[in-house]
Coordinates of C-alpha atoms in Angstrom, one line a residue:
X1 CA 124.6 -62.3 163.8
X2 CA 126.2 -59.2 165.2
X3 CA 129.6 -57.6 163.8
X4 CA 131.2 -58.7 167.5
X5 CA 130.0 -62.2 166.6
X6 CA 131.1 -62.7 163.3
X7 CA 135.0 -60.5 164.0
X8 CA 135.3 -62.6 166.9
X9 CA 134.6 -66.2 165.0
X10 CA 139.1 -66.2 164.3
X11 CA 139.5 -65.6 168.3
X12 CA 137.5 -68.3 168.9
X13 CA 139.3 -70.8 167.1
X14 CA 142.8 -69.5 168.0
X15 CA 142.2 -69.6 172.0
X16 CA 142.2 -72.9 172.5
X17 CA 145.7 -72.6 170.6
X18 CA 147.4 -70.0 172.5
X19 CA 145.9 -71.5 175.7
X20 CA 147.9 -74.6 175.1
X21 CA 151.3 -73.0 174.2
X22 CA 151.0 -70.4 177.2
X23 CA 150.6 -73.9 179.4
X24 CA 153.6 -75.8 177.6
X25 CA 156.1 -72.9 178.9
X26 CA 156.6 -74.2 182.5
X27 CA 156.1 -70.8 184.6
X28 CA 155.9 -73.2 188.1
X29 CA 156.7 -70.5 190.9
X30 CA 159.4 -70.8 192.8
X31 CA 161.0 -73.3 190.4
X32 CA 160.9 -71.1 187.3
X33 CA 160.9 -68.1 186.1
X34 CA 158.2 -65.8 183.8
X35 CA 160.3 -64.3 181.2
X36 CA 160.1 -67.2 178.6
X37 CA 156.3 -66.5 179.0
X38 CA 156.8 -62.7 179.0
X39 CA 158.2 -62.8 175.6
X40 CA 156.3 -65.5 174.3
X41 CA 153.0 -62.8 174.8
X42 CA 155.0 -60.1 173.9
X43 CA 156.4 -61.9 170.4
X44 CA 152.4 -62.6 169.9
X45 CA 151.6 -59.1 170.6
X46 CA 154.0 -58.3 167.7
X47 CA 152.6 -60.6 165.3
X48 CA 149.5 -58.3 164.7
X49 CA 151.5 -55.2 165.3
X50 CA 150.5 -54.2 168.7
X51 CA 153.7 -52.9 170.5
X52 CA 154.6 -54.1 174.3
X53 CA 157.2 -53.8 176.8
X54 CA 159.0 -56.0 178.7
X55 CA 159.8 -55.2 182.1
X56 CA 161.8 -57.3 184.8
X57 CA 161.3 -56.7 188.7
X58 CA 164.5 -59.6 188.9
X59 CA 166.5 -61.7 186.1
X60 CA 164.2 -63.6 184.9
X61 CA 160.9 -62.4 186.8
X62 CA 159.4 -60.7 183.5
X63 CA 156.1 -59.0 182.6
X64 CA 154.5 -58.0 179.4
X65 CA 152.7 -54.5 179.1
X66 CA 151.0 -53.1 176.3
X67 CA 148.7 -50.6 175.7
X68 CA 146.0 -50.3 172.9
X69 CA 144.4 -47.0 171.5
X70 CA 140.8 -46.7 172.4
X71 CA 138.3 -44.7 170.0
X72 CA 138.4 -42.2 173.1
X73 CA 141.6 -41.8 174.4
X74 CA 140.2 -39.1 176.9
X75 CA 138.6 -41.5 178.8
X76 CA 140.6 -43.0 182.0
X77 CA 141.8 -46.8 180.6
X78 CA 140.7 -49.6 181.4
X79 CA 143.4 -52.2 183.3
X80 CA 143.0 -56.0 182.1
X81 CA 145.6 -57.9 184.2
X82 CA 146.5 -61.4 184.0
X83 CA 149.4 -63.8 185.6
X84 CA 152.1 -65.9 184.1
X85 CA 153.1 -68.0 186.7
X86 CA 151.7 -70.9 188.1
X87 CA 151.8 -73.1 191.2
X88 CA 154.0 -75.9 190.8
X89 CA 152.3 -79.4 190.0
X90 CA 153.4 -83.2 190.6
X91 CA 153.3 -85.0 187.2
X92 CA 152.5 -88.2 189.0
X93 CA 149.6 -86.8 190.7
X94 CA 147.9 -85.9 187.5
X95 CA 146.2 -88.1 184.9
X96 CA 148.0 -86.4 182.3
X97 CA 151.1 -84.1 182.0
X98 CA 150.4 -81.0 183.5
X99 CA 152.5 -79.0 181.5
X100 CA 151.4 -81.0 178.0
X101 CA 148.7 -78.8 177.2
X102 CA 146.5 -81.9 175.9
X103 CA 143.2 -81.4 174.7
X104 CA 140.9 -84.2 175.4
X105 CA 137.2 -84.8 176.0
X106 CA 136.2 -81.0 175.2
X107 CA 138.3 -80.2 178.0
X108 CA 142.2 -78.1 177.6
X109 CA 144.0 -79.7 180.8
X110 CA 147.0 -78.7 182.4
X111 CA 148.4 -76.1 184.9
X112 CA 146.9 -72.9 184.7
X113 CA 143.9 -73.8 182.2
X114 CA 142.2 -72.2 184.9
X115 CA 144.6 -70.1 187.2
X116 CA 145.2 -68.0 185.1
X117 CA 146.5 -68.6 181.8
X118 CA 142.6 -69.1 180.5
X119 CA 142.2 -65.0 180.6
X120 CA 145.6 -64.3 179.1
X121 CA 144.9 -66.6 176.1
X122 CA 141.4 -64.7 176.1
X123 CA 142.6 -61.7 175.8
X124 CA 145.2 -62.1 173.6
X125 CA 142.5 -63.9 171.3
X126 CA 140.7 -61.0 171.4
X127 CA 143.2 -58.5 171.2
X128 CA 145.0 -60.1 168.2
X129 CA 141.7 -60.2 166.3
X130 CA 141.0 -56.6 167.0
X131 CA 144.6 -56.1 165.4
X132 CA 144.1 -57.8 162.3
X133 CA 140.5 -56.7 161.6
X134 CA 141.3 -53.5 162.5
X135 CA 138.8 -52.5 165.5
X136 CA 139.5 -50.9 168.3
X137 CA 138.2 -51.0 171.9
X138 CA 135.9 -48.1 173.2
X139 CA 138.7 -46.5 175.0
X140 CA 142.5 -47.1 176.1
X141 CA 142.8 -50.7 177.8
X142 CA 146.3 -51.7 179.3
X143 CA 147.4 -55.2 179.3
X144 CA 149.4 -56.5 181.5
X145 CA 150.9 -60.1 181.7
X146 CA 152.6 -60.0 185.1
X147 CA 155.3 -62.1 186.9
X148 CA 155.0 -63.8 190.9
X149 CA 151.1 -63.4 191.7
X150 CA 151.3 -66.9 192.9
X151 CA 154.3 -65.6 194.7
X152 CA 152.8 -62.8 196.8
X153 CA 153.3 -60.0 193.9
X154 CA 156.7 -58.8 195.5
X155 CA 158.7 -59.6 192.2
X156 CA 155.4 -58.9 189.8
X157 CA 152.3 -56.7 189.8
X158 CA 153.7 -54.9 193.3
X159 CA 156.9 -54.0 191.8
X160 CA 155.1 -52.5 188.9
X161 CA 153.1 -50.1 191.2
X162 CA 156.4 -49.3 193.4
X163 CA 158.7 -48.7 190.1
X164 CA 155.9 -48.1 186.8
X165 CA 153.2 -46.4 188.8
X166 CA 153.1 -44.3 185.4
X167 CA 152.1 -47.2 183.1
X168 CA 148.6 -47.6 185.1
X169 CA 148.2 -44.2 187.0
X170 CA 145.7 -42.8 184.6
X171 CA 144.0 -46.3 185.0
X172 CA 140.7 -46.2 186.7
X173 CA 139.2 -49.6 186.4
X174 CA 140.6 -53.3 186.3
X175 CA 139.2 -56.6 185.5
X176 CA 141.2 -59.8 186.5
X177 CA 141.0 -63.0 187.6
X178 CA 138.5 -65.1 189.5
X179 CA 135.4 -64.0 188.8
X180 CA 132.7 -63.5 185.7
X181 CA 132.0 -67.6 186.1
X182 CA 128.7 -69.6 185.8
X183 CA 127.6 -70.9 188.9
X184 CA 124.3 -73.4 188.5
X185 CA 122.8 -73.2 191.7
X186 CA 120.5 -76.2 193.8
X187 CA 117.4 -74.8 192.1
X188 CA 118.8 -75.0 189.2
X189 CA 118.9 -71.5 188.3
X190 CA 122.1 -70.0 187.0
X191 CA 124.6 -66.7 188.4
X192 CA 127.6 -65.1 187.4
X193 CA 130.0 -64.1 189.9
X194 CA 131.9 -60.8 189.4
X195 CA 134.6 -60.3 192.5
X196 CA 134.1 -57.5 193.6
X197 CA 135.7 -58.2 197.2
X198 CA 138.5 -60.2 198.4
X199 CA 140.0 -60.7 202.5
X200 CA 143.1 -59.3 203.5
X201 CA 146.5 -61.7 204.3
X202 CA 148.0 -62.2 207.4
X203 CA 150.6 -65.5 206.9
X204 CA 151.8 -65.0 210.8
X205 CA 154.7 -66.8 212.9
X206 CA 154.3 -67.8 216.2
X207 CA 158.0 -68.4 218.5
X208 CA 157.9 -70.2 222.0
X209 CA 160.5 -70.2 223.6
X210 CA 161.4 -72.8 226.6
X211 CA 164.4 -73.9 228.7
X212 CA 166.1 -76.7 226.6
X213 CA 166.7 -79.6 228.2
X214 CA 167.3 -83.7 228.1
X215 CA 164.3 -85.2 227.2
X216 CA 164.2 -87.9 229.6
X217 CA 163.3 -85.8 232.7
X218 CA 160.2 -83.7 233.7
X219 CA 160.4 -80.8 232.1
X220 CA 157.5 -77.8 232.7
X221 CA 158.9 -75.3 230.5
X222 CA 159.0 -76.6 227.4
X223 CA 158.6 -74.8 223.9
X224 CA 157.0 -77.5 221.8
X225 CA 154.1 -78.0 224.7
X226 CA 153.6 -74.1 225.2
X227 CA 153.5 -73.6 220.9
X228 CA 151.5 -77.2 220.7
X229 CA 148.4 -75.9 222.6
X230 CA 148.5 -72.3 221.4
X231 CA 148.2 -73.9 217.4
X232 CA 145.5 -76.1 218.7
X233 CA 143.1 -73.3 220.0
X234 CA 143.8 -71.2 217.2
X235 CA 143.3 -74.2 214.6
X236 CA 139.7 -75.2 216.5
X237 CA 138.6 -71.7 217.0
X238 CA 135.7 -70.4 215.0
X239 CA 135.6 -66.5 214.1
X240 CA 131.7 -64.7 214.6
X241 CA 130.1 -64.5 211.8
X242 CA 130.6 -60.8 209.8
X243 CA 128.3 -60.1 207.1
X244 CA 129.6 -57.1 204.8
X245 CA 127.9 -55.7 201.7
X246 CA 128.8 -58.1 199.5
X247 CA 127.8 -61.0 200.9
X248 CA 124.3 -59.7 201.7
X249 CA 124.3 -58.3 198.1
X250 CA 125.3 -61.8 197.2
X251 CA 122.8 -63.6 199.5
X252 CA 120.0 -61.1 197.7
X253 CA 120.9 -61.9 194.3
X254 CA 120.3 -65.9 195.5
X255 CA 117.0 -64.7 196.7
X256 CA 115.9 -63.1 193.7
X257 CA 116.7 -65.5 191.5
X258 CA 115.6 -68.9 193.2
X259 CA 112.4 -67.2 194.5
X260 CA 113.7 -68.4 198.1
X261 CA 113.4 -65.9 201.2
X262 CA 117.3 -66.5 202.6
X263 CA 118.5 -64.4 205.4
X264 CA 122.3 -63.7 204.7
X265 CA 122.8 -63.9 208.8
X266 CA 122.0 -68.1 208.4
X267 CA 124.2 -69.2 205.9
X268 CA 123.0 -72.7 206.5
X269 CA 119.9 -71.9 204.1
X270 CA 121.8 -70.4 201.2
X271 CA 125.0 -71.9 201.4
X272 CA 124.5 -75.1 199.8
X273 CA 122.7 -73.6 196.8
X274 CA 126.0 -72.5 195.8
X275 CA 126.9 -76.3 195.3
X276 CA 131.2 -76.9 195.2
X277 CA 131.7 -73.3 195.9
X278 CA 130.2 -73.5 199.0
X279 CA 133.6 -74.1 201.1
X280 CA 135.1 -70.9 199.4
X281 CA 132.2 -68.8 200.0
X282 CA 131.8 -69.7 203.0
X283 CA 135.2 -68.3 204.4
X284 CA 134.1 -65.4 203.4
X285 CA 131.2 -65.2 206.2
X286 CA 134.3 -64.6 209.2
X287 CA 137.9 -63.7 209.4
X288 CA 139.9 -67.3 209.3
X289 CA 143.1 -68.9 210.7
X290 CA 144.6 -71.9 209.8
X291 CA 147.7 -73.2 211.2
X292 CA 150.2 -74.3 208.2
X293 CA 153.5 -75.6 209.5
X294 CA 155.4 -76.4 212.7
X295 CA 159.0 -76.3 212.9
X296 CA 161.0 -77.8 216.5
X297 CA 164.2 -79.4 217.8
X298 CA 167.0 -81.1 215.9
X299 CA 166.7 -85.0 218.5
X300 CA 164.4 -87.0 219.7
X301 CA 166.1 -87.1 223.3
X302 CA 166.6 -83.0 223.4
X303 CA 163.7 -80.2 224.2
X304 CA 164.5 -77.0 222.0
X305 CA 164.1 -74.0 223.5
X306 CA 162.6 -72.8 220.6
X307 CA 159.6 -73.9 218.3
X308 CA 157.8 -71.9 215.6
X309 CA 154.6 -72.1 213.9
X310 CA 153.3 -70.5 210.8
X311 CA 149.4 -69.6 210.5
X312 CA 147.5 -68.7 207.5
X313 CA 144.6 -66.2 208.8
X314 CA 143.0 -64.1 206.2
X315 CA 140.1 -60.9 207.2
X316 CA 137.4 -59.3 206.1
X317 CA 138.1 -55.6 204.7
X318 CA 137.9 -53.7 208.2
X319 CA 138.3 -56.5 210.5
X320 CA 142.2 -57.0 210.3
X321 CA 142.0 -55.2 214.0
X322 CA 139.7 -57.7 215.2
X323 CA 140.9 -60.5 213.9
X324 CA 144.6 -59.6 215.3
X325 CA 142.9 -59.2 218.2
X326 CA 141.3 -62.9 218.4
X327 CA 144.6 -64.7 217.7
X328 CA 146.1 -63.1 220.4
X329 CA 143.6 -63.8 222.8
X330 CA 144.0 -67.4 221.3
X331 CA 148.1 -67.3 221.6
X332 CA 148.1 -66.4 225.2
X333 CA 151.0 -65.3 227.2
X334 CA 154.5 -66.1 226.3
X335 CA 154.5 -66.5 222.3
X336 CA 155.9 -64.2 220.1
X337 CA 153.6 -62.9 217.2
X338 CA 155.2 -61.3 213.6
X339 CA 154.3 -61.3 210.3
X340 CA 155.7 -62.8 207.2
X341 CA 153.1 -61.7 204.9
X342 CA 150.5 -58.8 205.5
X343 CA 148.5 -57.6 202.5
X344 CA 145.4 -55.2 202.2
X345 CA 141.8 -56.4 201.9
X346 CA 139.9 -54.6 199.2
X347 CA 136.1 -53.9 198.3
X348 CA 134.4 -52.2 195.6
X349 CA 130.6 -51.2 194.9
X350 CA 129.0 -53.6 192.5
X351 CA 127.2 -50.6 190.8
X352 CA 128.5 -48.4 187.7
X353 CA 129.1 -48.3 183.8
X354 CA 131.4 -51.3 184.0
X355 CA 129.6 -53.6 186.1
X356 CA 126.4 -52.6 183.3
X357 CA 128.7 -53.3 180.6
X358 CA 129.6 -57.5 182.3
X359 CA 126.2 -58.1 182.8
X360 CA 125.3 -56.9 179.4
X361 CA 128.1 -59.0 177.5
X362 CA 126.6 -61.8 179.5
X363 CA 123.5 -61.3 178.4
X364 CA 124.5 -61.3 175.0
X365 CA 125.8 -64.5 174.9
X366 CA 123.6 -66.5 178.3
X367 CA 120.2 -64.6 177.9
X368 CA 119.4 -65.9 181.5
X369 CA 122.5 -64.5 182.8
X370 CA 121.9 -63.1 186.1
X371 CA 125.0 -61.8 187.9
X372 CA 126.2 -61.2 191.0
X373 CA 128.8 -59.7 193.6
X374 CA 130.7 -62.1 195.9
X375 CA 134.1 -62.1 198.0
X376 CA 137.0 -63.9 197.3
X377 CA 138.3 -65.9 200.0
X378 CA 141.9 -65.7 198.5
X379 CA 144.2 -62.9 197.4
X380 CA 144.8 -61.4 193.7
X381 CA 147.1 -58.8 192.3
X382 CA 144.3 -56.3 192.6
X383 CA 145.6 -55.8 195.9
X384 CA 148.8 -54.4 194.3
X385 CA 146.5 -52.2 191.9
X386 CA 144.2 -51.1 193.8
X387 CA 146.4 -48.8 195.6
X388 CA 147.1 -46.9 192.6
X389 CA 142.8 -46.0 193.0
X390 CA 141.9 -48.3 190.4
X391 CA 138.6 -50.2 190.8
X392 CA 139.2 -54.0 190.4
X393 CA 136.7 -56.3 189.6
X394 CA 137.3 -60.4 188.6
X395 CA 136.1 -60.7 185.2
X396 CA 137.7 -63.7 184.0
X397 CA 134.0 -65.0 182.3
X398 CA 133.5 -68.5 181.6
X399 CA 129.9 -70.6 181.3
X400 CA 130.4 -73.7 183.2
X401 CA 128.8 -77.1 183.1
X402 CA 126.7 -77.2 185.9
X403 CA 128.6 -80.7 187.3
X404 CA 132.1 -79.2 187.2
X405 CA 133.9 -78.7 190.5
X406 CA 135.2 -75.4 189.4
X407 CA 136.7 -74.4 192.9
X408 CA 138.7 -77.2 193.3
X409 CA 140.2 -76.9 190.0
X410 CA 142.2 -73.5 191.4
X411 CA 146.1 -75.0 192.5
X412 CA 144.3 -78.2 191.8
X413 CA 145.3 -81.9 190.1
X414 CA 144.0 -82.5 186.8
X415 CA 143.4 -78.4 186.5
X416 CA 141.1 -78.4 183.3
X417 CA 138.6 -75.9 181.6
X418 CA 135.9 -76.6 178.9
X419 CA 137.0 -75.7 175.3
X420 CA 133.5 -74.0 174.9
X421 CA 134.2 -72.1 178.0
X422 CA 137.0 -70.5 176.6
X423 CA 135.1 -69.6 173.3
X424 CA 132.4 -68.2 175.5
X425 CA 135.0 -66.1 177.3
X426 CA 136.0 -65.1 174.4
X427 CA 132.9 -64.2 172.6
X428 CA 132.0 -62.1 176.1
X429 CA 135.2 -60.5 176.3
X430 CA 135.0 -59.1 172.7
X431 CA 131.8 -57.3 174.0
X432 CA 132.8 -56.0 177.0
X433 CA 135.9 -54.5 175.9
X434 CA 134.2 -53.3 172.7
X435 CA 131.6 -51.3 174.8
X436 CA 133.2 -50.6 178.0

């Protein structure tokens, strides 16, 4: 058995533990804040004498930040980020309380086992072992335990950049969340995903305006009619298909390892091998747009002259042009357009020391392991970090039972992940970071 093995036995039985005390402090955002969680990690941190900072971008809205010596502190460090908060959950929904942090059936269950708290406890397993053992990673890594991802970032990992730039600047390379997972494809062979890509935001609003009226007589200017059909074309509408790099990278790696010939421009051939990750993958074949809300009048008998609708379109990296583009061909004349949210798509090259150094810890532990790029179809703080020129990567690892529905777990009821999963992640993580 290899030193990383045997100093890494301790994290492996404490992960399960911190896991379930990091999902006990109730981080639901909007409702509640990060800073009991903040210093929760940072009072850890301080148990094996590894010093951390506290920083708040509002009362309340905390993150933790530490940063551990590497035997080469010339080299650039190493970012490992990680959220706090979580999206709210309805206890009656769940089959057990989602903020109990029960263990049951090999499974640790609540909100956040999955997004995200899983890699924080990770990495504060691994960390805290390092401490007490006395190793030390291959070169600088910073930690950082932010506030609000779930939030947008504004009051967490974007106020960092804006305010702390100097805490990551001489970062050049992140790992995250939402990515490093198993995924047991239709022929049965396994892949793990490393993120490597995610789309770009655009939460839009969409104002007609009309001549109010009573709502007894014809009426042909009316707000909620003009706003009604424009949300109806844009929510049937289906974008072109837009293969980038890492979806035919992906589509290759399928190839390769199920012995299948798939071409990555019909992703009816290889998009069921992906089994429950299908849905998310596939929004990451074309821009999107999904209409979210509607909001008109204040009586039944009255026509507003005003209605608004909200739409949740996300884009390729390079496409935010085009897509902008479609949607206003789909709006027509007469509807006001402006964002709420608009947030950068980013892209890396799955190639380099780092990406060697994941597969590798994979390999260590899943001698099959064959990994992968793919795109995220949702948003992470390495949009916030990637400005700084950090590379980010989702590295969260995890092996998976092949009959999990892992995807729908994310901002899911009954949010669970396998107590061997975490010790896996763990086991990997102590690699990776060793070597990297």
């Amino acid at each position: 058995m290899s030193a990383a093995i045997d100093s890494g036995a301790a994290a492996q039985d404490e992960v399960v533990d911190l896991l379930t005390e990091l999902i006990r402090i109730n981080t639901s955002n909007p409702t509640h804040v990060e800073r009991p969680a903040a210093e929760w990690v940072a009072a850890k941190l301080d148990e094996v004498g590894i010093e951390s900072r506290i920083v708040e971008a509002a009362p309340g809205r905390a993150s933790t930040i530490a940063r551990i010596a590497g035997h080469d502190s010339s080299r650039p460090p190493l970012l490992v980020h990680g959220h706090l908060d979580v999206v709210p959950a309805e206890a009656g929904e769940w089959s057990v309380d989602p903020f109990a942090g029960e263990v049951q059936d090999g499974y640790v269950w609540g909100r956040g086992a999955v997004d995200m708290k899983n890699m924080d406890a990770m990495t504060l397993a691994v960390v805290r072992e390092w401490a007490r053992t006395g190793r030390r990673p291959a070169r600088d890594i910073v930690l950082a335990f932010v506030s609000d991802e779930e939030g947008g970032g504004a009051l967490g990992a974007r106020y960092l950049v804006n305010q702390h730039a100097d805490l990551f600047a001489d970062c050049s390379e992140a790992i995250g969340e939402v990515g490093g997972f198993s995924v047991t494809l239709d022929q049965g062979a396994r892949i793990y995903l490393i993120q490597t890509a995610e789309k770009g935001i655009n939460w839009l609003r969409l104002t007609a305006s009309g001549s109010p009226g009573h709502g007894s007589m014809v009426h042909d200017d009316n707000a909620v009619t003009q706003l009604a059909a424009a949300v109806s074309r844009i929510g049937a509408h289906e974008f072109p298909i837009v293969l980038n790099d890492t979806v035919r990278a992906l589509v290759d790696s399928i190839a390769e390892r199920t012995g299948l010939e798939l071409d990555p421009g019909q992703p009816e051939k290889w998009l069921h091998q992906l089994g429950t990750l299908s849905r998310m993958i596939g929004a990451t074949i074309r821009n999107t747009a999904n209409p979210t809300m509607l909001r008109a009048g204040y009586k039944t008998n009255v026509i507003p002259g005003r209605a608004e609708a909200t739409i949740d379109a996300r884009y390729l990296p390079g496409q935010e042009h085009a897509l902008l583009a479609e949607i206003d061909e789909l709006i027509g004349e007469g509807i006001e357009r402006d964002f709420l949210v608009r947030d950068i798509a980013v892209e890396t090259s799955f190639e380099g020391a780092l990406v060697d150094q994941m597969a590798a810890a994979l390999r260590a532990e899943d001698e099959g392991a064959h990994v992968a790029p793919y795109l995220l179809s949702g948003g992470t703080d390495a949009k916030s970090f990637s400005t700084l020129g950090i590379r980010c990567f989702g590295f969260t690892p995890l092996l998976l039972p092949a009959e999990l529905d892992f995807a729908a777990l994310f901002h899911g009821i009954d949010e669970r992940v396998p107590v061997s999963s975490l010790q896996f992640g763990v086991r990997v993580l102590d690699r990776f970071l060793a070597n990297c």
